PDB file of N, CA, C and O in Angstrom:
ATOM      1  N   MET W   1     109.782 125.270  95.540  1.00  0.00           N
ATOM      2  CA  MET W   1     109.188 125.537  96.838  1.00  0.00           C
ATOM      3  C   MET W   1     109.216 124.250  97.665  1.00  0.00           C
ATOM      4  O   MET W   1     108.781 123.204  97.186  1.00  0.00           O
ATOM      5  N   PRO W   2     109.735 124.323  98.866  1.00  0.00           N
ATOM      6  CA  PRO W   2     109.780 123.113  99.695  1.00  0.00           C
ATOM      7  C   PRO W   2     108.373 122.684 100.115  1.00  0.00           C
ATOM      8  O   PRO W   2     107.474 123.507 100.263  1.00  0.00           O
ATOM      9  N   ARG W   3     108.214 121.380 100.270  1.00  0.00           N
ATOM     10  CA  ARG W   3     106.933 120.846 100.721  1.00  0.00           C
ATOM     11  C   ARG W   3     106.696 121.229 102.182  1.00  0.00           C
ATOM     12  O   ARG W   3     107.638 121.367 102.959  1.00  0.00           O
ATOM     13  N   THR W   4     105.447 121.342 102.551  1.00  0.00           N
ATOM     14  CA  THR W   4     105.105 121.652 103.940  1.00  0.00           C
ATOM     15  C   THR W   4     105.098 120.364 104.755  1.00  0.00           C
ATOM     16  O   THR W   4     105.054 119.254 104.210  1.00  0.00           O
ATOM     17  N   ALA W   5     105.103 120.519 106.075  1.00  0.00           N
ATOM     18  CA  ALA W   5     105.017 119.352 106.955  1.00  0.00           C
ATOM     19  C   ALA W   5     103.715 118.593 106.700  1.00  0.00           C
ATOM     20  O   ALA W   5     103.691 117.352 106.699  1.00  0.00           O
ATOM     21  N   ASP W   6     102.626 119.323 106.486  1.00  0.00           N
ATOM     22  CA  ASP W   6     101.345 118.683 106.187  1.00  0.00           C
ATOM     23  C   ASP W   6     101.434 117.847 104.910  1.00  0.00           C
ATOM     24  O   ASP W   6     100.919 116.731 104.848  1.00  0.00           O
ATOM     25  N   GLN W   7     102.085 118.389 103.892  1.00  0.00           N
ATOM     26  CA  GLN W   7     102.210 117.649 102.631  1.00  0.00           C
ATOM     27  C   GLN W   7     103.027 116.374 102.820  1.00  0.00           C
ATOM     28  O   GLN W   7     102.676 115.314 102.303  1.00  0.00           O
ATOM     29  N   ILE W   8     104.116 116.499 103.560  1.00  0.00           N
ATOM     30  CA  ILE W   8     104.979 115.331 103.781  1.00  0.00           C
ATOM     31  C   ILE W   8     104.220 114.258 104.547  1.00  0.00           C
ATOM     32  O   ILE W   8     104.259 113.072 104.193  1.00  0.00           O
ATOM     33  N   LEU W   9     103.497 114.660 105.593  1.00  0.00           N
ATOM     34  CA  LEU W   9     102.728 113.684 106.369  1.00  0.00           C
ATOM     35  C   LEU W   9     101.632 113.061 105.516  1.00  0.00           C
ATOM     36  O   LEU W   9     101.420 111.844 105.555  1.00  0.00           O
ATOM     37  N   GLU W  10     100.941 113.878 104.739  1.00  0.00           N
ATOM     38  CA  GLU W  10      99.889 113.358 103.865  1.00  0.00           C
ATOM     39  C   GLU W  10     100.444 112.336 102.876  1.00  0.00           C
ATOM     40  O   GLU W  10      99.856 111.283 102.660  1.00  0.00           O
ATOM     41  N   GLU W  11     101.599 112.622 102.308  1.00  0.00           N
ATOM     42  CA  GLU W  11     102.202 111.728 101.326  1.00  0.00           C
ATOM     43  C   GLU W  11     102.780 110.461 101.960  1.00  0.00           C
ATOM     44  O   GLU W  11     102.828 109.419 101.322  1.00  0.00           O
ATOM     45  N   SER W  12     103.206 110.540 103.215  1.00  0.00           N
ATOM     46  CA  SER W  12     103.927 109.438 103.847  1.00  0.00           C
ATOM     47  C   SER W  12     103.086 108.617 104.809  1.00  0.00           C
ATOM     48  O   SER W  12     103.512 107.530 105.210  1.00  0.00           O
ATOM     49  N   PHE W  13     101.915 109.106 105.186  1.00  0.00           N
ATOM     50  CA  PHE W  13     101.162 108.491 106.272  1.00  0.00           C
ATOM     51  C   PHE W  13     100.887 107.006 106.048  1.00  0.00           C
ATOM     52  O   PHE W  13     101.157 106.179 106.931  1.00  0.00           O
ATOM     53  N   LEU W  14     100.371 106.644 104.896  1.00  0.00           N
ATOM     54  CA  LEU W  14     100.018 105.241 104.665  1.00  0.00           C
ATOM     55  C   LEU W  14     101.249 104.340 104.669  1.00  0.00           C
ATOM     56  O   LEU W  14     101.226 103.226 105.211  1.00  0.00           O
ATOM     57  N   ASP W  15     102.336 104.810 104.092  1.00  0.00           N
ATOM     58  CA  ASP W  15     103.574 104.034 104.074  1.00  0.00           C
ATOM     59  C   ASP W  15     104.120 103.861 105.489  1.00  0.00           C
ATOM     60  O   ASP W  15     104.505 102.750 105.883  1.00  0.00           O
ATOM     61  N   VAL W  16     104.149 104.930 106.262  1.00  0.00           N
ATOM     62  CA  VAL W  16     104.649 104.854 107.639  1.00  0.00           C
ATOM     63  C   VAL W  16     103.748 103.952 108.479  1.00  0.00           C
ATOM     64  O   VAL W  16     104.229 103.109 109.245  1.00  0.00           O
ATOM     65  N   ARG W  17     102.446 104.093 108.306  1.00  0.00           N
ATOM     66  CA  ARG W  17     101.508 103.253 109.059  1.00  0.00           C
ATOM     67  C   ARG W  17     101.749 101.778 108.752  1.00  0.00           C
ATOM     68  O   ARG W  17     101.799 100.949 109.667  1.00  0.00           O
ATOM     69  N   ALA W  18     101.929 101.444 107.498  1.00  0.00           N
ATOM     70  CA  ALA W  18     102.178 100.050 107.111  1.00  0.00           C
ATOM     71  C   ALA W  18     103.473  99.525 107.727  1.00  0.00           C
ATOM     72  O   ALA W  18     103.531  98.384 108.207  1.00  0.00           O
ATOM     73  N   LYS W  19     104.510 100.344 107.721  1.00  0.00           N
ATOM     74  CA  LYS W  19     105.786  99.914 108.298  1.00  0.00           C
ATOM     75  C   LYS W  19     105.676  99.729 109.807  1.00  0.00           C
ATOM     76  O   LYS W  19     106.244  98.789 110.365  1.00  0.00           O
ATOM     77  N   LEU W  20     104.957 100.617 110.478  1.00  0.00           N
ATOM     78  CA  LEU W  20     104.773 100.473 111.928  1.00  0.00           C
ATOM     79  C   LEU W  20     103.981  99.216 112.254  1.00  0.00           C
ATOM     80  O   LEU W  20     104.290  98.511 113.231  1.00  0.00           O
ATOM     81  N   LEU W  21     102.957  98.932 111.464  1.00  0.00           N
ATOM     82  CA  LEU W  21     102.192  97.703 111.678  1.00  0.00           C
ATOM     83  C   LEU W  21     103.070  96.471 111.473  1.00  0.00           C
ATOM     84  O   LEU W  21     102.967  95.495 112.228  1.00  0.00           O
ATOM     85  N   ALA W  22     103.944  96.518 110.483  1.00  0.00           N
ATOM     86  CA  ALA W  22     104.856  95.389 110.244  1.00  0.00           C
ATOM     87  C   ALA W  22     105.797  95.197 111.424  1.00  0.00           C
ATOM     88  O   ALA W  22     106.051  94.070 111.857  1.00  0.00           O
ATOM     89  N   VAL W  23     106.315  96.284 111.959  1.00  0.00           N
ATOM     90  CA  VAL W  23     107.211  96.190 113.117  1.00  0.00           C
ATOM     91  C   VAL W  23     106.452  95.627 114.319  1.00  0.00           C
ATOM     92  O   VAL W  23     106.935  94.710 115.007  1.00  0.00           O
ATOM     93  N   ALA W  24     105.268  96.154 114.578  1.00  0.00           N
ATOM     94  CA  ALA W  24     104.485  95.680 115.724  1.00  0.00           C
ATOM     95  C   ALA W  24     104.138  94.205 115.572  1.00  0.00           C
ATOM     96  O   ALA W  24     104.244  93.434 116.544  1.00  0.00           O
ATOM     97  N   ALA W  25     103.759  93.785 114.385  1.00  0.00           N
ATOM     98  CA  ALA W  25     103.422  92.379 114.164  1.00  0.00           C
ATOM     99  C   ALA W  25     104.649  91.487 114.355  1.00  0.00           C
ATOM    100  O   ALA W  25     104.556  90.399 114.935  1.00  0.00           O
ATOM    101  N   THR W  26     105.790  91.936 113.897  1.00  0.00           N
ATOM    102  CA  THR W  26     107.021  91.157 114.078  1.00  0.00           C
ATOM    103  C   THR W  26     107.369  91.022 115.551  1.00  0.00           C
ATOM    104  O   THR W  26     107.710  89.931 116.028  1.00  0.00           O
ATOM    105  N   LEU W  27     107.270  92.115 116.294  1.00  0.00           N
ATOM    106  CA  LEU W  27     107.560  92.062 117.736  1.00  0.00           C
ATOM    107  C   LEU W  27     106.578  91.135 118.447  1.00  0.00           C
ATOM    108  O   LEU W  27     106.972  90.380 119.346  1.00  0.00           O
ATOM    109  N   ASP W  28     105.315  91.160 118.043  1.00  0.00           N
ATOM    110  CA  ASP W  28     104.332  90.241 118.633  1.00  0.00           C
ATOM    111  C   ASP W  28     104.705  88.784 118.358  1.00  0.00           C
ATOM    112  O   ASP W  28     104.638  87.935 119.255  1.00  0.00           O
ATOM    113  N   ARG W  29     105.101  88.497 117.112  1.00  0.00           N
ATOM    114  CA  ARG W  29     105.490  87.114 116.771  1.00  0.00           C
ATOM    115  C   ARG W  29     106.713  86.679 117.562  1.00  0.00           C
ATOM    116  O   ARG W  29     106.785  85.544 118.049  1.00  0.00           O
ATOM    117  N   ILE W  30     107.680  87.558 117.706  1.00  0.00           N
ATOM    118  CA  ILE W  30     108.897  87.230 118.474  1.00  0.00           C
ATOM    119  C   ILE W  30     108.516  86.932 119.925  1.00  0.00           C
ATOM    120  O   ILE W  30     108.967  85.930 120.504  1.00  0.00           O
ATOM    121  N   ASP W  31     107.700  87.789 120.514  1.00  0.00           N
ATOM    122  CA  ASP W  31     107.325  87.596 121.914  1.00  0.00           C
ATOM    123  C   ASP W  31     106.544  86.295 122.111  1.00  0.00           C
ATOM    124  O   ASP W  31     106.791  85.552 123.072  1.00  0.00           O
ATOM    125  N   ARG W  32     105.603  86.017 121.203  1.00  0.00           N
ATOM    126  CA  ARG W  32     104.830  84.769 121.336  1.00  0.00           C
ATOM    127  C   ARG W  32     105.745  83.546 121.187  1.00  0.00           C
ATOM    128  O   ARG W  32     105.645  82.590 121.954  1.00  0.00           O
ATOM    129  N   ALA W  33     106.644  83.590 120.223  1.00  0.00           N
ATOM    130  CA  ALA W  33     107.554  82.464 120.015  1.00  0.00           C
ATOM    131  C   ALA W  33     108.495  82.304 121.201  1.00  0.00           C
ATOM    132  O   ALA W  33     108.788  81.179 121.620  1.00  0.00           O
ATOM    133  N   ALA W  34     108.963  83.407 121.732  1.00  0.00           N
ATOM    134  CA  ALA W  34     109.865  83.347 122.893  1.00  0.00           C
ATOM    135  C   ALA W  34     109.161  82.720 124.085  1.00  0.00           C
ATOM    136  O   ALA W  34     109.756  81.928 124.821  1.00  0.00           O
ATOM    137  N   GLU W  35     107.887  83.048 124.267  1.00  0.00           N
ATOM    138  CA  GLU W  35     107.128  82.453 125.374  1.00  0.00           C
ATOM    139  C   GLU W  35     106.963  80.954 125.183  1.00  0.00           C
ATOM    140  O   GLU W  35     107.017  80.191 126.145  1.00  0.00           O
ATOM    141  N   GLN W  36     106.788  80.531 123.944  1.00  0.00           N
ATOM    142  CA  GLN W  36     106.540  79.117 123.666  1.00  0.00           C
ATOM    143  C   GLN W  36     107.811  78.280 123.614  1.00  0.00           C
ATOM    144  O   GLN W  36     107.776  77.074 123.857  1.00  0.00           O
ATOM    145  N   THR W  37     108.933  78.910 123.278  1.00  0.00           N
ATOM    146  CA  THR W  37     110.166  78.137 123.065  1.00  0.00           C
ATOM    147  C   THR W  37     111.250  78.429 124.089  1.00  0.00           C
ATOM    148  O   THR W  37     112.362  77.927 123.953  1.00  0.00           O
ATOM    149  N   GLY W  38     110.966  79.230 125.089  1.00  0.00           N
ATOM    150  CA  GLY W  38     111.954  79.446 126.138  1.00  0.00           C
ATOM    151  C   GLY W  38     112.814  80.668 125.968  1.00  0.00           C
ATOM    152  O   GLY W  38     113.857  80.787 126.619  1.00  0.00           O
ATOM    153  N   GLY W  39     112.451  81.572 125.121  1.00  0.00           N
ATOM    154  CA  GLY W  39     113.170  82.839 125.013  1.00  0.00           C
ATOM    155  C   GLY W  39     114.121  82.904 123.845  1.00  0.00           C
ATOM    156  O   GLY W  39     114.175  82.023 123.001  1.00  0.00           O
ATOM    157  N   LEU W  40     114.868  83.973 123.837  1.00  0.00           N
ATOM    158  CA  LEU W  40     115.822  84.245 122.762  1.00  0.00           C
ATOM    159  C   LEU W  40     117.221  83.811 123.175  1.00  0.00           C
ATOM    160  O   LEU W  40     117.561  83.825 124.359  1.00  0.00           O
ATOM    161  N   SER W  41     118.037  83.469 122.195  1.00  0.00           N
ATOM    162  CA  SER W  41     119.449  83.203 122.462  1.00  0.00           C
ATOM    163  C   SER W  41     120.118  84.528 122.844  1.00  0.00           C
ATOM    164  O   SER W  41     119.568  85.610 122.611  1.00  0.00           O
ATOM    165  N   GLU W  42     121.323  84.419 123.402  1.00  0.00           N
ATOM    166  CA  GLU W  42     122.026  85.632 123.829  1.00  0.00           C
ATOM    167  C   GLU W  42     122.252  86.592 122.668  1.00  0.00           C
ATOM    168  O   GLU W  42     122.074  87.805 122.807  1.00  0.00           O
ATOM    169  N   ALA W  43     122.633  86.061 121.514  1.00  0.00           N
ATOM    170  CA  ALA W  43     122.867  86.923 120.343  1.00  0.00           C
ATOM    171  C   ALA W  43     121.584  87.644 119.945  1.00  0.00           C
ATOM    172  O   ALA W  43     121.610  88.832 119.589  1.00  0.00           O
ATOM    173  N   GLN W  44     120.474  86.946 120.003  1.00  0.00           N
ATOM    174  CA  GLN W  44     119.216  87.563 119.587  1.00  0.00           C
ATOM    175  C   GLN W  44     118.681  88.528 120.646  1.00  0.00           C
ATOM    176  O   GLN W  44     117.979  89.484 120.320  1.00  0.00           O
ATOM    177  N   VAL W  45     119.004  88.273 121.909  1.00  0.00           N
ATOM    178  CA  VAL W  45     118.629  89.233 122.962  1.00  0.00           C
ATOM    179  C   VAL W  45     119.288  90.580 122.675  1.00  0.00           C
ATOM    180  O   VAL W  45     118.668  91.635 122.814  1.00  0.00           O
ATOM    181  N   ASN W  46     120.551  90.537 122.241  1.00  0.00           N
ATOM    182  CA  ASN W  46     121.246  91.782 121.913  1.00  0.00           C
ATOM    183  C   ASN W  46     120.601  92.483 120.718  1.00  0.00           C
ATOM    184  O   ASN W  46     120.466  93.705 120.706  1.00  0.00           O
ATOM    185  N   ARG W  47     120.198  91.696 119.724  1.00  0.00           N
ATOM    186  CA  ARG W  47     119.523  92.304 118.575  1.00  0.00           C
ATOM    187  C   ARG W  47     118.180  92.899 118.984  1.00  0.00           C
ATOM    188  O   ARG W  47     117.805  93.968 118.531  1.00  0.00           O
ATOM    189  N   ARG W  48     117.461  92.175 119.825  1.00  0.00           N
ATOM    190  CA  ARG W  48     116.164  92.698 120.282  1.00  0.00           C
ATOM    191  C   ARG W  48     116.366  94.005 121.051  1.00  0.00           C
ATOM    192  O   ARG W  48     115.576  94.944 120.928  1.00  0.00           O
ATOM    193  N   ALA W  49     117.443  94.077 121.841  1.00  0.00           N
ATOM    194  CA  ALA W  49     117.746  95.314 122.572  1.00  0.00           C
ATOM    195  C   ALA W  49     118.027  96.453 121.592  1.00  0.00           C
ATOM    196  O   ALA W  49     117.633  97.603 121.838  1.00  0.00           O
ATOM    197  N   GLN W  50     118.683  96.134 120.474  1.00  0.00           N
ATOM    198  CA  GLN W  50     118.914  97.164 119.452  1.00  0.00           C
ATOM    199  C   GLN W  50     117.600  97.649 118.867  1.00  0.00           C
ATOM    200  O   GLN W  50     117.425  98.845 118.627  1.00  0.00           O
ATOM    201  N   VAL W  51     116.693  96.736 118.620  1.00  0.00           N
ATOM    202  CA  VAL W  51     115.383  97.124 118.080  1.00  0.00           C
ATOM    203  C   VAL W  51     114.652  98.014 119.089  1.00  0.00           C
ATOM    204  O   VAL W  51     114.076  99.041 118.721  1.00  0.00           O
ATOM    205  N   ASP W  52     114.681  97.632 120.354  1.00  0.00           N
ATOM    206  CA  ASP W  52     114.034  98.457 121.384  1.00  0.00           C
ATOM    207  C   ASP W  52     114.670  99.854 121.436  1.00  0.00           C
ATOM    208  O   ASP W  52     113.964 100.863 121.556  1.00  0.00           O
ATOM    209  N   ALA W  53     115.999  99.917 121.349  1.00  0.00           N
ATOM    210  CA  ALA W  53     116.688 101.211 121.354  1.00  0.00           C
ATOM    211  C   ALA W  53     116.300 102.035 120.125  1.00  0.00           C
ATOM    212  O   ALA W  53     116.129 103.255 120.210  1.00  0.00           O
ATOM    213  N   ALA W  54     116.144 101.360 118.992  1.00  0.00           N
ATOM    214  CA  ALA W  54     115.747 102.061 117.760  1.00  0.00           C
ATOM    215  C   ALA W  54     114.349 102.657 117.907  1.00  0.00           C
ATOM    216  O   ALA W  54     114.095 103.790 117.460  1.00  0.00           O
ATOM    217  N   ILE W  55     113.458 101.916 118.522  1.00  0.00           N
ATOM    218  CA  ILE W  55     112.104 102.424 118.735  1.00  0.00           C
ATOM    219  C   ILE W  55     112.141 103.659 119.634  1.00  0.00           C
ATOM    220  O   ILE W  55     111.455 104.649 119.378  1.00  0.00           O
ATOM    221  N   GLU W  56     112.961 103.617 120.665  1.00  0.00           N
ATOM    222  CA  GLU W  56     113.092 104.786 121.551  1.00  0.00           C
ATOM    223  C   GLU W  56     113.611 105.994 120.771  1.00  0.00           C
ATOM    224  O   GLU W  56     113.174 107.122 120.999  1.00  0.00           O
ATOM    225  N   ILE W  57     114.557 105.767 119.879  1.00  0.00           N
ATOM    226  CA  ILE W  57     115.070 106.863 119.056  1.00  0.00           C
ATOM    227  C   ILE W  57     113.954 107.438 118.194  1.00  0.00           C
ATOM    228  O   ILE W  57     113.802 108.657 118.067  1.00  0.00           O
ATOM    229  N   CYS W  58     113.153 106.566 117.615  1.00  0.00           N
ATOM    230  CA  CYS W  58     112.079 107.028 116.721  1.00  0.00           C
ATOM    231  C   CYS W  58     111.039 107.879 117.450  1.00  0.00           C
ATOM    232  O   CYS W  58     110.500 108.822 116.860  1.00  0.00           O
ATOM    233  N   VAL W  59     110.741 107.566 118.682  1.00  0.00           N
ATOM    234  CA  VAL W  59     109.730 108.339 119.407  1.00  0.00           C
ATOM    235  C   VAL W  59     110.333 109.542 120.126  1.00  0.00           C
ATOM    236  O   VAL W  59     109.598 110.350 120.703  1.00  0.00           O
ATOM    237  N   GLY W  60     111.652 109.675 120.085  1.00  0.00           N
ATOM    238  CA  GLY W  60     112.306 110.809 120.719  1.00  0.00           C
ATOM    239  C   GLY W  60     112.182 112.079 119.888  1.00  0.00           C
ATOM    240  O   GLY W  60     111.672 112.071 118.775  1.00  0.00           O
ATOM    241  N   ASP W  61     112.648 113.147 120.454  1.00  0.00           N
ATOM    242  CA  ASP W  61     112.622 114.440 119.779  1.00  0.00           C
ATOM    243  C   ASP W  61     113.930 114.653 119.021  1.00  0.00           C
ATOM    244  O   ASP W  61     114.924 114.003 119.282  1.00  0.00           O
ATOM    245  N   GLY W  62     113.890 115.609 118.133  1.00  0.00           N
ATOM    246  CA  GLY W  62     115.111 116.005 117.446  1.00  0.00           C
ATOM    247  C   GLY W  62     115.055 115.721 115.964  1.00  0.00           C
ATOM    248  O   GLY W  62     114.321 114.850 115.516  1.00  0.00           O
ATOM    249  N   PRO W  63     115.851 116.473 115.213  1.00  0.00           N
ATOM    250  CA  PRO W  63     115.839 116.337 113.759  1.00  0.00           C
ATOM    251  C   PRO W  63     116.823 115.282 113.233  1.00  0.00           C
ATOM    252  O   PRO W  63     117.009 115.166 112.031  1.00  0.00           O
ATOM    253  N   ASP W  64     117.451 114.522 114.154  1.00  0.00           N
ATOM    254  CA  ASP W  64     118.525 113.621 113.731  1.00  0.00           C
ATOM    255  C   ASP W  64     118.236 112.156 114.041  1.00  0.00           C
ATOM    256  O   ASP W  64     119.149 111.377 114.296  1.00  0.00           O
ATOM    257  N   ARG W  65     116.956 111.771 113.992  1.00  0.00           N
ATOM    258  CA  ARG W  65     116.598 110.382 114.302  1.00  0.00           C
ATOM    259  C   ARG W  65     117.244 109.401 113.323  1.00  0.00           C
ATOM    260  O   ARG W  65     117.724 108.346 113.732  1.00  0.00           O
ATOM    261  N   ALA W  66     117.235 109.723 112.042  1.00  0.00           N
ATOM    262  CA  ALA W  66     117.817 108.810 111.041  1.00  0.00           C
ATOM    263  C   ALA W  66     119.309 108.619 111.294  1.00  0.00           C
ATOM    264  O   ALA W  66     119.827 107.500 111.206  1.00  0.00           O
ATOM    265  N   GLU W  67     120.001 109.702 111.620  1.00  0.00           N
ATOM    266  CA  GLU W  67     121.433 109.591 111.913  1.00  0.00           C
ATOM    267  C   GLU W  67     121.662 108.720 113.144  1.00  0.00           C
ATOM    268  O   GLU W  67     122.547 107.857 113.162  1.00  0.00           O
ATOM    269  N   LYS W  68     120.847 108.921 114.176  1.00  0.00           N
ATOM    270  CA  LYS W  68     120.988 108.109 115.390  1.00  0.00           C
ATOM    271  C   LYS W  68     120.734 106.636 115.099  1.00  0.00           C
ATOM    272  O   LYS W  68     121.435 105.761 115.616  1.00  0.00           O
ATOM    273  N   LEU W  69     119.724 106.338 114.281  1.00  0.00           N
ATOM    274  CA  LEU W  69     119.451 104.941 113.912  1.00  0.00           C
ATOM    275  C   LEU W  69     120.608 104.353 113.123  1.00  0.00           C
ATOM    276  O   LEU W  69     121.016 103.212 113.354  1.00  0.00           O
ATOM    277  N   GLN W  70     121.144 105.130 112.188  1.00  0.00           N
ATOM    278  CA  GLN W  70     122.272 104.640 111.398  1.00  0.00           C
ATOM    279  C   GLN W  70     123.448 104.308 112.302  1.00  0.00           C
ATOM    280  O   GLN W  70     124.092 103.273 112.147  1.00  0.00           O
ATOM    281  N   ARG W  71     123.702 105.160 113.261  1.00  0.00           N
ATOM    282  CA  ARG W  71     124.820 104.908 114.185  1.00  0.00           C
ATOM    283  C   ARG W  71     124.545 103.693 115.066  1.00  0.00           C
ATOM    284  O   ARG W  71     125.444 102.912 115.360  1.00  0.00           O
ATOM    285  N   LEU W  72     123.297 103.538 115.495  1.00  0.00           N
ATOM    286  CA  LEU W  72     122.938 102.396 116.335  1.00  0.00           C
ATOM    287  C   LEU W  72     123.221 101.082 115.630  1.00  0.00           C
ATOM    288  O   LEU W  72     123.718 100.133 116.228  1.00  0.00           O
ATOM    289  N   PHE W  73     122.916 101.026 114.343  1.00  0.00           N
ATOM    290  CA  PHE W  73     123.060  99.775 113.599  1.00  0.00           C
ATOM    291  C   PHE W  73     124.392  99.662 112.859  1.00  0.00           C
ATOM    292  O   PHE W  73     124.586  98.722 112.098  1.00  0.00           O
ATOM    293  N   SER W  74     125.288 100.598 113.079  1.00  0.00           N
ATOM    294  CA  SER W  74     126.583 100.564 112.397  1.00  0.00           C
ATOM    295  C   SER W  74     127.694 100.155 113.351  1.00  0.00           C
ATOM    296  O   SER W  74     127.599 100.350 114.552  1.00  0.00           O
ATOM    297  N   ARG W  75     128.729  99.616 112.773  1.00  0.00           N
ATOM    298  CA  ARG W  75     129.922  99.319 113.563  1.00  0.00           C
ATOM    299  C   ARG W  75     130.646 100.618 113.872  1.00  0.00           C
ATOM    300  O   ARG W  75     130.553 101.584 113.115  1.00  0.00           O
ATOM    301  N   THR W  76     131.418 100.602 114.946  1.00  0.00           N
ATOM    302  CA  THR W  76     132.264 101.737 115.261  1.00  0.00           C
ATOM    303  C   THR W  76     133.371 101.817 114.215  1.00  0.00           C
ATOM    304  O   THR W  76     133.929 100.793 113.827  1.00  0.00           O
ATOM    305  N   TYR W  77     133.650 103.028 113.748  1.00  0.00           N
ATOM    306  CA  TYR W  77     134.676 103.193 112.719  1.00  0.00           C
ATOM    307  C   TYR W  77     136.032 102.737 113.228  1.00  0.00           C
ATOM    308  O   TYR W  77     136.476 103.134 114.311  1.00  0.00           O
ATOM    309  N   GLN W  78     136.668 101.906 112.430  1.00  0.00           N
ATOM    310  CA  GLN W  78     138.011 101.430 112.745  1.00  0.00           C
ATOM    311  C   GLN W  78     138.932 101.924 111.638  1.00  0.00           C
ATOM    312  O   GLN W  78     138.737 101.549 110.469  1.00  0.00           O
ATOM    313  N   PRO W  79     139.938 102.762 111.965  1.00  0.00           N
ATOM    314  CA  PRO W  79     140.809 103.290 110.915  1.00  0.00           C
ATOM    315  C   PRO W  79     141.514 102.190 110.115  1.00  0.00           C
ATOM    316  O   PRO W  79     141.852 102.385 108.956  1.00  0.00           O
ATOM    317  N   GLU W  80     141.709 101.030 110.709  1.00  0.00           N
ATOM    318  CA  GLU W  80     142.416  99.933 110.032  1.00  0.00           C
ATOM    319  C   GLU W  80     141.446  98.921 109.432  1.00  0.00           C
ATOM    320  O   GLU W  80     141.802  97.755 109.230  1.00  0.00           O
ATOM    321  N   TRP W  81     140.243  99.352 109.091  1.00  0.00           N
ATOM    322  CA  TRP W  81     139.233  98.406 108.628  1.00  0.00           C
ATOM    323  C   TRP W  81     139.643  97.661 107.366  1.00  0.00           C
ATOM    324  O   TRP W  81     139.326  96.486 107.202  1.00  0.00           O
ATOM    325  N   ARG W  82     140.407  98.308 106.480  1.00  0.00           N
ATOM    326  CA  ARG W  82     140.821  97.623 105.254  1.00  0.00           C
ATOM    327  C   ARG W  82     141.737  96.435 105.563  1.00  0.00           C
ATOM    328  O   ARG W  82     141.602  95.362 104.977  1.00  0.00           O
ATOM    329  N   THR W  83     142.635  96.637 106.509  1.00  0.00           N
ATOM    330  CA  THR W  83     143.552  95.559 106.890  1.00  0.00           C
ATOM    331  C   THR W  83     142.770  94.454 107.598  1.00  0.00           C
ATOM    332  O   THR W  83     142.947  93.266 107.312  1.00  0.00           O
ATOM    333  N   THR W  84     141.893  94.873 108.526  1.00  0.00           N
ATOM    334  CA  THR W  84     141.124  93.899 109.286  1.00  0.00           C
ATOM    335  C   THR W  84     140.254  93.038 108.375  1.00  0.00           C
ATOM    336  O   THR W  84     140.103  91.841 108.595  1.00  0.00           O
ATOM    337  N   MET W  85     139.730  93.652 107.328  1.00  0.00           N
ATOM    338  CA  MET W  85     138.846  92.922 106.419  1.00  0.00           C
ATOM    339  C   MET W  85     139.592  92.361 105.210  1.00  0.00           C
ATOM    340  O   MET W  85     138.975  91.908 104.252  1.00  0.00           O
ATOM    341  N   HIS W  86     140.941  92.437 105.276  1.00  0.00           N
ATOM    342  CA  HIS W  86     141.800  91.869 104.230  1.00  0.00           C
ATOM    343  C   HIS W  86     141.494  92.456 102.846  1.00  0.00           C
ATOM    344  O   HIS W  86     141.409  91.729 101.864  1.00  0.00           O
ATOM    345  N   LEU W  87     141.369  93.769 102.796  1.00  0.00           N
ATOM    346  CA  LEU W  87     141.124  94.456 101.525  1.00  0.00           C
ATOM    347  C   LEU W  87     142.360  95.218 101.086  1.00  0.00           C
ATOM    348  O   LEU W  87     143.143  95.671 101.791  1.00  0.00           O
TER     349      LEU W  87
END
């Protein structure tokens, strides 16, 4: 018998809450450090934008949030990847 939505939330709530707190604390530390040290480098600005996009995906609707996150953090498929990576 499949678990109910209530069961899944009950089983996952504390773990999800802890992960969200970790993300929020990390974003707070980044923002405070950026204010004190003059901001993020260009490479890190792009990473921060990815994190912001990931958060938007998480709060969005739909049953495919995990797939969207995986695609956000993945490289675009290159058919010649073996050659490019010398494999």
